[in-house]
PDB file of C-alpha atoms in Angstrom:
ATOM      1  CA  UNK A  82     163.839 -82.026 202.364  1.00  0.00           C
ATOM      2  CA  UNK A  83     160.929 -80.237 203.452  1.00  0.00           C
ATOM      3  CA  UNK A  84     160.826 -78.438 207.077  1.00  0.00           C
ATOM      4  CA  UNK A  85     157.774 -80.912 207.861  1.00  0.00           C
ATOM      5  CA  UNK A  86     159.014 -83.862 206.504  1.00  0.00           C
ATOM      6  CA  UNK A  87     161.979 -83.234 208.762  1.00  0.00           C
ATOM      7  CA  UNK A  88     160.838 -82.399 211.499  1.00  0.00           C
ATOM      8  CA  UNK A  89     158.253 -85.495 211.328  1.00  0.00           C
ATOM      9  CA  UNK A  90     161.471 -88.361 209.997  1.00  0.00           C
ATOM     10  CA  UNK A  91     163.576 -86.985 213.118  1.00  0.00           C
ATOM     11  CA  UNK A  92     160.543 -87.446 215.393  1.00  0.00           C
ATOM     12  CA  UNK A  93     159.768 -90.549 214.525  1.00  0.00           C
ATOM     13  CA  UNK A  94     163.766 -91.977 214.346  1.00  0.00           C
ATOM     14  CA  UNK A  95     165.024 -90.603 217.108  1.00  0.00           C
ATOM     15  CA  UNK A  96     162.068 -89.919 219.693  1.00  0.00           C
ATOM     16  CA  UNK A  97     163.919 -92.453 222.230  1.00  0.00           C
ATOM     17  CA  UNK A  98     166.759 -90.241 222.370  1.00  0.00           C
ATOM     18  CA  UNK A  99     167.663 -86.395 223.492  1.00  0.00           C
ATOM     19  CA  UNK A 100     170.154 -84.764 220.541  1.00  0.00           C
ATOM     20  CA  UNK A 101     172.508 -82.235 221.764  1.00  0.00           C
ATOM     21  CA  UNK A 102     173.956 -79.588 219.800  1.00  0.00           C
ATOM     22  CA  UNK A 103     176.663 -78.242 221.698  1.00  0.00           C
ATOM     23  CA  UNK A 104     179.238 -75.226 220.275  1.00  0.00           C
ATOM     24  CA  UNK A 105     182.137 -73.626 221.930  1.00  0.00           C
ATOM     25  CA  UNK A 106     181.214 -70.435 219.665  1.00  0.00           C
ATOM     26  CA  UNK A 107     178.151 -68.988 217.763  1.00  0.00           C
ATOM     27  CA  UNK A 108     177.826 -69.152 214.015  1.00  0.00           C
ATOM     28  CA  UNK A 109     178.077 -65.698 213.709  1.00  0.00           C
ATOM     29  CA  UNK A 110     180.836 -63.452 213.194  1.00  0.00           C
ATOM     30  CA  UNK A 111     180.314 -59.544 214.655  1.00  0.00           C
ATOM     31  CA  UNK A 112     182.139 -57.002 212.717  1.00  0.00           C
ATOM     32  CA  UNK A 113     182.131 -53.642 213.710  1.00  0.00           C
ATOM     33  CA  UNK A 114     181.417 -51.349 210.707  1.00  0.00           C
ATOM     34  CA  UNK A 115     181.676 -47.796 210.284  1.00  0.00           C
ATOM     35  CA  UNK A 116     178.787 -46.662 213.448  1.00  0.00           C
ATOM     36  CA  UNK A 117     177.456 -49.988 213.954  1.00  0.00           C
ATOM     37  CA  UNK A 118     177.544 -53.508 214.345  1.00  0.00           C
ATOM     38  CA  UNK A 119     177.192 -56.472 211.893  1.00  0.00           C
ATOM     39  CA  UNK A 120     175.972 -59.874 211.969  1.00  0.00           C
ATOM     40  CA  UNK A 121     177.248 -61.993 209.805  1.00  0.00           C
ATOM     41  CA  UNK A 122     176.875 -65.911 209.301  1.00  0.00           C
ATOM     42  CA  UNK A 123     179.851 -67.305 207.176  1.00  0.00           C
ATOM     43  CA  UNK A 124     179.644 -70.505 205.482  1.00  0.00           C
ATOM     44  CA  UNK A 125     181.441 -72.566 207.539  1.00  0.00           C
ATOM     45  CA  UNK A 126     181.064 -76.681 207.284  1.00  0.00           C
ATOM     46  CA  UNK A 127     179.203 -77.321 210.689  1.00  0.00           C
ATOM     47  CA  UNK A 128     177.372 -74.227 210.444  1.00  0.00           C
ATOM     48  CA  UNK A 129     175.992 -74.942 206.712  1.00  0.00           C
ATOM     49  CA  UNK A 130     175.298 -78.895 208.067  1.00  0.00           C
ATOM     50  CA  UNK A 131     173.840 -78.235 211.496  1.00  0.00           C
ATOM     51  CA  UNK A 132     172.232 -74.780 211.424  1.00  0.00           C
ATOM     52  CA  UNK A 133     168.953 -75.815 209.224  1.00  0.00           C
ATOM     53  CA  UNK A 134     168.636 -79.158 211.239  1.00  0.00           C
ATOM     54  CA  UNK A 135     168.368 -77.093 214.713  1.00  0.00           C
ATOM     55  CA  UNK A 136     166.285 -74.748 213.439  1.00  0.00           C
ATOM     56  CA  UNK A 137     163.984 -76.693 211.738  1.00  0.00           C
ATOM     57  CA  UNK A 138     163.310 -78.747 215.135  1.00  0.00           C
ATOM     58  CA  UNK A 139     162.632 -75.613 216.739  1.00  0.00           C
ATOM     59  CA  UNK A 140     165.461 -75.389 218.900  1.00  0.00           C
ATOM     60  CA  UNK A 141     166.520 -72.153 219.056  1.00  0.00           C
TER      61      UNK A 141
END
């Protein structure tokens, strides 16, 4: 589905209600390596589900 044609379907479905996207963790896992810091975004269930739907409605 295209980032538009989200963003305009979840508008229009669910513009009575707030949506909450709550996490007791980010969807990023920080590994130190060698002399610095990595960011990396495994490909976890919830994250693979939920990250392109917040995102795309301009949440974060």
């Amino acid at each position: 589905m295209k980032k538009k044609h989200f963003q305009r379907v979840i508008k229009e479905k669910l513009q009575e209600y707030a949506l909450f996207v709550v996490s007791d963790r980010e969807p990023n896992i920080h590994d130190w390596s060698e002399d610095r810091i990595e960011c990396l975004r495994p490909a976890s269930g919830l994250t693979v589900a939920l990250d392109p739907m917040v995102r795309a409605l301009g949440t974060l």
